[in-house]
Amino acid sequence: MTVASEKQAQHAVFRHVIPAGEPYLFEVKKGQTLRLLDLEGNQAIDTLFYNAQNPRERYDAQRTLRRQNNAYLTSGSVLYSNLGNPLLTIVADTCGRHDTLGGACAQESNTVRYALDKRHMHSCRDNFLCACLHDGRLQKRDIGANINFFMNVPVTPQGGLTFEDGISAPGKYVELRAECDVIVLISNCPQLNNPCNGWNPTPAEVLVWN
């Protein structure tokens, strides 16, 4: 369900443009609102969330989908942790739905889905690991099932998943209110082998309001 926001970019307390294909890790405080902005359209933004006070508490895709009885995330969706606590709530969404089933691209999945020579292409899992290495609070074991904001992953009648052309467009965004202090780990997806980015990764922007 699409819901527009009344927040104005000029009033944001923090703004950062993530280059195409790059990772980014930062914090959002309890009560703040985070906007993920698809600047040029069809850009998948792979994202993980953690409780900043206890990073072992992290986003749980299965618990989140089970509690809301929906395969997709959109306005009104509460993102739950592996301890059953709300981490964030989606309060605005101009795209309409977001995937949390397709997972992050990795060396292994690039090889299986596409070709052996795609193994060494940059991937979201590599981005996550690089950001964790530089930050120090997160480790390889902390990389779990993520959210693919703006990514179109239809569920087939047989219960499978397909990767299709995106349903986003330039300027589409999703906003989330932090229910606790959260670490936000993003891979601005570098995938070139399926249509999730329109075969052309582009920059994305994060904005934060108090």
PDB file of C-alpha atoms in Angstrom:
ATOM      1  CA  MET A   1       0.000   0.000   0.000  1.00  0.00           C
ATOM      2  CA  THR A   2       1.471   3.350  -1.028  1.00  0.00           C
ATOM      3  CA  VAL A   3       1.542   6.123   1.569  1.00  0.00           C
ATOM      4  CA  ALA A   4       3.318   9.418   0.939  1.00  0.00           C
ATOM      5  CA  SER A   5       5.337  11.268   3.569  1.00  0.00           C
ATOM      6  CA  GLU A   6       5.013  14.880   4.625  1.00  0.00           C
ATOM      7  CA  LYS A   7       8.703  15.139   5.541  1.00  0.00           C
ATOM      8  CA  GLN A   8      10.804  17.609   3.563  1.00  0.00           C
ATOM      9  CA  ALA A   9      14.356  16.784   2.510  1.00  0.00           C
ATOM     10  CA  GLN A  10      15.660  20.209   3.532  1.00  0.00           C
ATOM     11  CA  HIS A  11      14.682  19.459   7.139  1.00  0.00           C
ATOM     12  CA  ALA A  12      16.624  16.174   7.356  1.00  0.00           C
ATOM     13  CA  VAL A  13      19.362  16.078  10.006  1.00  0.00           C
ATOM     14  CA  PHE A  14      21.443  13.667   7.945  1.00  0.00           C
ATOM     15  CA  ARG A  15      21.805  12.914   4.221  1.00  0.00           C
ATOM     16  CA  HIS A  16      24.184  10.630   2.351  1.00  0.00           C
ATOM     17  CA  VAL A  17      24.312   9.385  -1.237  1.00  0.00           C
ATOM     18  CA  ILE A  18      25.524   5.783  -1.559  1.00  0.00           C
ATOM     19  CA  PRO A  19      27.380   5.279  -4.848  1.00  0.00           C
ATOM     20  CA  ALA A  20      26.192   2.567  -7.207  1.00  0.00           C
ATOM     21  CA  GLY A  21      27.203  -0.895  -6.031  1.00  0.00           C
ATOM     22  CA  GLU A  22      28.720   0.233  -2.720  1.00  0.00           C
ATOM     23  CA  PRO A  23      28.063  -0.645   0.970  1.00  0.00           C
ATOM     24  CA  TYR A  24      27.184   1.742   3.769  1.00  0.00           C
ATOM     25  CA  LEU A  25      26.807   1.268   7.541  1.00  0.00           C
ATOM     26  CA  PHE A  26      25.408   3.875   9.953  1.00  0.00           C
ATOM     27  CA  GLU A  27      23.106   4.287  12.969  1.00  0.00           C
ATOM     28  CA  VAL A  28      19.594   5.611  13.428  1.00  0.00           C
ATOM     29  CA  LYS A  29      18.401   6.552  16.922  1.00  0.00           C
ATOM     30  CA  LYS A  30      15.113   5.511  18.501  1.00  0.00           C
ATOM     31  CA  GLY A  31      12.296   7.745  17.262  1.00  0.00           C
ATOM     32  CA  GLN A  32      14.173   8.976  14.205  1.00  0.00           C
ATOM     33  CA  THR A  33      12.789   8.366  10.715  1.00  0.00           C
ATOM     34  CA  LEU A  34      14.948   6.902   7.965  1.00  0.00           C
ATOM     35  CA  ARG A  35      14.159   7.356   4.282  1.00  0.00           C
ATOM     36  CA  LEU A  36      15.701   5.134   1.600  1.00  0.00           C
ATOM     37  CA  LEU A  37      15.438   6.982  -1.701  1.00  0.00           C
ATOM     38  CA  ASP A  38      15.678   5.330  -5.126  1.00  0.00           C
ATOM     39  CA  LEU A  39      17.283   8.205  -7.017  1.00  0.00           C
ATOM     40  CA  GLU A  40      17.168   6.891 -10.580  1.00  0.00           C
ATOM     41  CA  GLY A  41      14.685   4.016 -10.377  1.00  0.00           C
ATOM     42  CA  ASN A  42      14.875   0.198 -10.264  1.00  0.00           C
ATOM     43  CA  GLN A  43      17.764   0.162  -7.792  1.00  0.00           C
ATOM     44  CA  ALA A  44      17.637  -2.682  -5.261  1.00  0.00           C
ATOM     45  CA  ILE A  45      18.815  -1.608  -1.797  1.00  0.00           C
ATOM     46  CA  ASP A  46      19.729  -4.712   0.220  1.00  0.00           C
ATOM     47  CA  THR A  47      19.452  -3.869   3.918  1.00  0.00           C
ATOM     48  CA  LEU A  48      19.991  -5.453   7.328  1.00  0.00           C
ATOM     49  CA  PHE A  49      19.023  -3.990  10.710  1.00  0.00           C
ATOM     50  CA  TYR A  50      20.489  -4.636  14.184  1.00  0.00           C
ATOM     51  CA  ASN A  51      19.783  -3.423  17.706  1.00  0.00           C
ATOM     52  CA  ALA A  52      22.655  -1.008  18.295  1.00  0.00           C
ATOM     53  CA  GLN A  53      22.782  -1.879  22.015  1.00  0.00           C
ATOM     54  CA  ASN A  54      22.996  -5.599  21.280  1.00  0.00           C
ATOM     55  CA  PRO A  55      23.947  -6.371  17.669  1.00  0.00           C
ATOM     56  CA  ARG A  56      23.224 -10.075  18.195  1.00  0.00           C
ATOM     57  CA  GLU A  57      19.587  -8.974  18.048  1.00  0.00           C
ATOM     58  CA  ARG A  58      18.859  -8.508  14.366  1.00  0.00           C
ATOM     59  CA  TYR A  59      16.139  -8.409  11.738  1.00  0.00           C
ATOM     60  CA  ASP A  60      14.225 -11.676  11.418  1.00  0.00           C
ATOM     61  CA  ALA A  61      12.517 -12.112   8.029  1.00  0.00           C
ATOM     62  CA  GLN A  62      10.535 -15.218   8.997  1.00  0.00           C
ATOM     63  CA  ARG A  63       9.145 -13.731  12.205  1.00  0.00           C
ATOM     64  CA  THR A  64       8.303 -10.474  10.412  1.00  0.00           C
ATOM     65  CA  LEU A  65       6.370 -12.148   7.584  1.00  0.00           C
ATOM     66  CA  ARG A  66       4.618 -14.599   9.894  1.00  0.00           C
ATOM     67  CA  ARG A  67       3.354 -11.865  12.217  1.00  0.00           C
ATOM     68  CA  GLN A  68       1.928  -9.736   9.430  1.00  0.00           C
ATOM     69  CA  ASN A  69       0.717 -12.658   7.262  1.00  0.00           C
ATOM     70  CA  ASN A  70       2.086 -11.114   4.072  1.00  0.00           C
ATOM     71  CA  ALA A  71       4.922 -12.111   1.748  1.00  0.00           C
ATOM     72  CA  TYR A  72       5.917  -8.486   1.122  1.00  0.00           C
ATOM     73  CA  LEU A  73       6.739  -5.403   3.173  1.00  0.00           C
ATOM     74  CA  THR A  74       5.011  -2.042   2.774  1.00  0.00           C
ATOM     75  CA  SER A  75       3.579   0.820   4.815  1.00  0.00           C
ATOM     76  CA  GLY A  76       2.381  -0.432   8.190  1.00  0.00           C
ATOM     77  CA  SER A  77       4.775  -3.387   8.247  1.00  0.00           C
ATOM     78  CA  VAL A  78       6.636  -3.853  11.535  1.00  0.00           C
ATOM     79  CA  LEU A  79      10.148  -5.285  11.217  1.00  0.00           C
ATOM     80  CA  TYR A  80      10.738  -7.728  14.060  1.00  0.00           C
ATOM     81  CA  SER A  81      13.999  -9.012  15.514  1.00  0.00           C
ATOM     82  CA  ASN A  82      15.066 -12.582  16.221  1.00  0.00           C
ATOM     83  CA  LEU A  83      14.089 -11.880  19.854  1.00  0.00           C
ATOM     84  CA  GLY A  84      10.567 -10.877  18.861  1.00  0.00           C
ATOM     85  CA  ASN A  85      11.009  -7.140  19.418  1.00  0.00           C
ATOM     86  CA  PRO A  86      10.064  -4.426  16.902  1.00  0.00           C
ATOM     87  CA  LEU A  87      13.112  -2.806  15.333  1.00  0.00           C
ATOM     88  CA  LEU A  88      11.442  -0.439  12.879  1.00  0.00           C
ATOM     89  CA  THR A  89       8.029   0.328  11.392  1.00  0.00           C
ATOM     90  CA  ILE A  90       7.455   1.306   7.765  1.00  0.00           C
ATOM     91  CA  VAL A  91       5.511   4.567   8.002  1.00  0.00           C
ATOM     92  CA  ALA A  92       5.570   5.694   4.352  1.00  0.00           C
ATOM     93  CA  ASP A  93       6.099   3.930   1.046  1.00  0.00           C
ATOM     94  CA  THR A  94       5.650   5.265  -2.481  1.00  0.00           C
ATOM     95  CA  CYS A  95       6.815   2.077  -4.195  1.00  0.00           C
ATOM     96  CA  GLY A  96       4.159  -0.297  -2.861  1.00  0.00           C
ATOM     97  CA  ARG A  97       5.987  -3.444  -1.830  1.00  0.00           C
ATOM     98  CA  HIS A  98       9.448  -4.721  -0.954  1.00  0.00           C
ATOM     99  CA  ASP A  99      10.996  -8.197  -0.953  1.00  0.00           C
ATOM    100  CA  THR A 100      12.490 -10.058   1.997  1.00  0.00           C
ATOM    101  CA  LEU A 101      12.524 -13.570   0.479  1.00  0.00           C
ATOM    102  CA  GLY A 102      15.005 -13.352  -2.405  1.00  0.00           C
ATOM    103  CA  GLY A 103      18.106 -12.889  -0.261  1.00  0.00           C
ATOM    104  CA  ALA A 104      21.344 -11.130  -1.114  1.00  0.00           C
ATOM    105  CA  CYS A 105      23.422 -11.936  -4.172  1.00  0.00           C
ATOM    106  CA  ALA A 106      26.680 -13.733  -3.367  1.00  0.00           C
ATOM    107  CA  GLN A 107      29.559 -15.453  -5.129  1.00  0.00           C
ATOM    108  CA  GLU A 108      27.806 -18.779  -4.722  1.00  0.00           C
ATOM    109  CA  SER A 109      24.421 -17.647  -6.006  1.00  0.00           C
ATOM    110  CA  ASN A 110      25.993 -15.797  -8.944  1.00  0.00           C
ATOM    111  CA  THR A 111      27.673 -19.065  -9.920  1.00  0.00           C
ATOM    112  CA  VAL A 112      24.561 -21.228  -9.526  1.00  0.00           C
ATOM    113  CA  ARG A 113      22.106 -18.817 -11.153  1.00  0.00           C
ATOM    114  CA  TYR A 114      24.231 -17.438 -13.960  1.00  0.00           C
ATOM    115  CA  ALA A 115      27.635 -18.918 -14.823  1.00  0.00           C
ATOM    116  CA  LEU A 116      30.933 -19.993 -13.307  1.00  0.00           C
ATOM    117  CA  ASP A 117      32.648 -16.889 -14.673  1.00  0.00           C
ATOM    118  CA  LYS A 118      30.239 -14.690 -12.663  1.00  0.00           C
ATOM    119  CA  ARG A 119      31.590 -16.018  -9.353  1.00  0.00           C
ATOM    120  CA  HIS A 120      34.043 -13.194  -8.813  1.00  0.00           C
ATOM    121  CA  MET A 121      31.659 -10.366  -9.663  1.00  0.00           C
ATOM    122  CA  HIS A 122      30.991  -8.018  -6.765  1.00  0.00           C
ATOM    123  CA  SER A 123      27.969  -9.011  -4.653  1.00  0.00           C
ATOM    124  CA  CYS A 124      25.816  -7.781  -1.788  1.00  0.00           C
ATOM    125  CA  ARG A 125      27.184 -10.408   0.584  1.00  0.00           C
ATOM    126  CA  ASP A 126      30.717  -9.184  -0.147  1.00  0.00           C
ATOM    127  CA  ASN A 127      29.520  -5.620   0.505  1.00  0.00           C
ATOM    128  CA  PHE A 128      28.007  -6.629   3.847  1.00  0.00           C
ATOM    129  CA  LEU A 129      31.202  -8.386   4.909  1.00  0.00           C
ATOM    130  CA  CYS A 130      33.431  -5.463   3.896  1.00  0.00           C
ATOM    131  CA  ALA A 131      31.292  -2.990   5.851  1.00  0.00           C
ATOM    132  CA  CYS A 132      31.312  -5.283   8.910  1.00  0.00           C
ATOM    133  CA  LEU A 133      35.087  -5.624   8.737  1.00  0.00           C
ATOM    134  CA  HIS A 134      35.572  -1.870   8.804  1.00  0.00           C
ATOM    135  CA  ASP A 135      33.008  -1.266  11.560  1.00  0.00           C
ATOM    136  CA  GLY A 136      34.116  -4.028  13.946  1.00  0.00           C
ATOM    137  CA  ARG A 137      30.814  -4.633  15.771  1.00  0.00           C
ATOM    138  CA  LEU A 138      29.405  -7.140  13.271  1.00  0.00           C
ATOM    139  CA  GLN A 139      30.889 -10.375  11.991  1.00  0.00           C
ATOM    140  CA  LYS A 140      30.227 -12.919   9.262  1.00  0.00           C
ATOM    141  CA  ARG A 141      27.850 -14.805  11.565  1.00  0.00           C
ATOM    142  CA  ASP A 142      25.650 -11.702  11.794  1.00  0.00           C
ATOM    143  CA  ILE A 143      24.765 -11.681   8.089  1.00  0.00           C
ATOM    144  CA  GLY A 144      21.289 -13.179   7.884  1.00  0.00           C
ATOM    145  CA  ALA A 145      18.224 -12.874   5.672  1.00  0.00           C
ATOM    146  CA  ASN A 146      17.923  -9.287   4.459  1.00  0.00           C
ATOM    147  CA  ILE A 147      15.336  -6.940   3.002  1.00  0.00           C
ATOM    148  CA  ASN A 148      15.578  -6.047  -0.700  1.00  0.00           C
ATOM    149  CA  PHE A 149      13.964  -2.627  -0.788  1.00  0.00           C
ATOM    150  CA  PHE A 150      12.504  -1.738  -4.221  1.00  0.00           C
ATOM    151  CA  MET A 151      13.218  -5.224  -5.589  1.00  0.00           C
ATOM    152  CA  ASN A 152      10.476  -7.085  -7.470  1.00  0.00           C
ATOM    153  CA  VAL A 153      10.469 -10.795  -6.560  1.00  0.00           C
ATOM    154  CA  PRO A 154       7.070 -12.292  -7.464  1.00  0.00           C
ATOM    155  CA  VAL A 155       5.954 -15.534  -5.851  1.00  0.00           C
ATOM    156  CA  THR A 156       4.859 -18.045  -8.501  1.00  0.00           C
ATOM    157  CA  PRO A 157       1.684 -20.182  -8.181  1.00  0.00           C
ATOM    158  CA  GLN A 158       4.001 -23.125  -7.482  1.00  0.00           C
ATOM    159  CA  GLY A 159       5.542 -21.300  -4.527  1.00  0.00           C
ATOM    160  CA  GLY A 160       8.823 -20.389  -6.210  1.00  0.00           C
ATOM    161  CA  LEU A 161      10.450 -16.997  -6.646  1.00  0.00           C
ATOM    162  CA  THR A 162      11.405 -15.093  -9.791  1.00  0.00           C
ATOM    163  CA  PHE A 163      13.480 -11.940 -10.259  1.00  0.00           C
ATOM    164  CA  GLU A 164      11.648  -9.448 -12.470  1.00  0.00           C
ATOM    165  CA  ASP A 165      12.007  -5.900 -13.701  1.00  0.00           C
ATOM    166  CA  GLY A 166      11.612  -3.460 -10.829  1.00  0.00           C
ATOM    167  CA  ILE A 167       8.363  -1.694  -9.949  1.00  0.00           C
ATOM    168  CA  SER A 168      10.133   1.368  -8.567  1.00  0.00           C
ATOM    169  CA  ALA A 169      10.901   4.622 -10.386  1.00  0.00           C
ATOM    170  CA  PRO A 170      13.103   7.701  -9.900  1.00  0.00           C
ATOM    171  CA  GLY A 171      12.231   9.434  -6.639  1.00  0.00           C
ATOM    172  CA  LYS A 172      10.363   6.516  -5.039  1.00  0.00           C
ATOM    173  CA  TYR A 173      11.119   6.030  -1.353  1.00  0.00           C
ATOM    174  CA  VAL A 174      10.351   4.060   1.774  1.00  0.00           C
ATOM    175  CA  GLU A 175      10.432   5.546   5.284  1.00  0.00           C
ATOM    176  CA  LEU A 176      10.950   3.661   8.521  1.00  0.00           C
ATOM    177  CA  ARG A 177      10.599   4.829  12.125  1.00  0.00           C
ATOM    178  CA  ALA A 178      13.195   3.340  14.456  1.00  0.00           C
ATOM    179  CA  GLU A 179      11.638   1.639  17.504  1.00  0.00           C
ATOM    180  CA  CYS A 180      15.080   1.356  19.146  1.00  0.00           C
ATOM    181  CA  ASP A 181      18.610   2.495  18.321  1.00  0.00           C
ATOM    182  CA  VAL A 182      19.472   0.535  15.165  1.00  0.00           C
ATOM    183  CA  ILE A 183      22.528  -0.211  13.087  1.00  0.00           C
ATOM    184  CA  VAL A 184      21.653  -0.001   9.385  1.00  0.00           C
ATOM    185  CA  LEU A 185      23.784  -2.102   7.038  1.00  0.00           C
ATOM    186  CA  ILE A 186      23.189  -1.434   3.333  1.00  0.00           C
ATOM    187  CA  SER A 187      24.489  -2.891   0.105  1.00  0.00           C
ATOM    188  CA  ASN A 188      23.425  -0.663  -2.771  1.00  0.00           C
ATOM    189  CA  CYS A 189      23.161  -3.754  -4.944  1.00  0.00           C
ATOM    190  CA  PRO A 190      25.847  -4.191  -7.663  1.00  0.00           C
ATOM    191  CA  GLN A 191      23.985  -7.010  -9.444  1.00  0.00           C
ATOM    192  CA  LEU A 192      24.314  -6.941 -13.247  1.00  0.00           C
ATOM    193  CA  ASN A 193      22.897 -10.362 -14.127  1.00  0.00           C
ATOM    194  CA  ASN A 194      19.170  -9.974 -13.435  1.00  0.00           C
ATOM    195  CA  PRO A 195      16.697  -7.110 -13.953  1.00  0.00           C
ATOM    196  CA  CYS A 196      16.466  -6.065 -10.272  1.00  0.00           C
ATOM    197  CA  ASN A 197      18.576  -2.973 -11.070  1.00  0.00           C
ATOM    198  CA  GLY A 198      17.561  -2.700 -14.723  1.00  0.00           C
ATOM    199  CA  TRP A 199      21.042  -4.162 -15.452  1.00  0.00           C
ATOM    200  CA  ASN A 200      22.435  -0.787 -14.422  1.00  0.00           C
ATOM    201  CA  PRO A 201      23.210  -0.169 -10.719  1.00  0.00           C
ATOM    202  CA  THR A 202      22.683   3.465  -9.710  1.00  0.00           C
ATOM    203  CA  PRO A 203      23.184   5.628  -6.592  1.00  0.00           C
ATOM    204  CA  ALA A 204      20.715   5.717  -3.715  1.00  0.00           C
ATOM    205  CA  GLU A 205      20.276   8.231  -0.898  1.00  0.00           C
ATOM    206  CA  VAL A 206      19.571   7.881   2.817  1.00  0.00           C
ATOM    207  CA  LEU A 207      17.957  10.701   4.801  1.00  0.00           C
ATOM    208  CA  VAL A 208      17.240  10.872   8.545  1.00  0.00           C
ATOM    209  CA  TRP A 209      14.838  13.140  10.478  1.00  0.00           C
ATOM    210  CA  ASN A 210      14.506  13.622  14.233  1.00  0.00           C
TER     211      ASN A 210
END
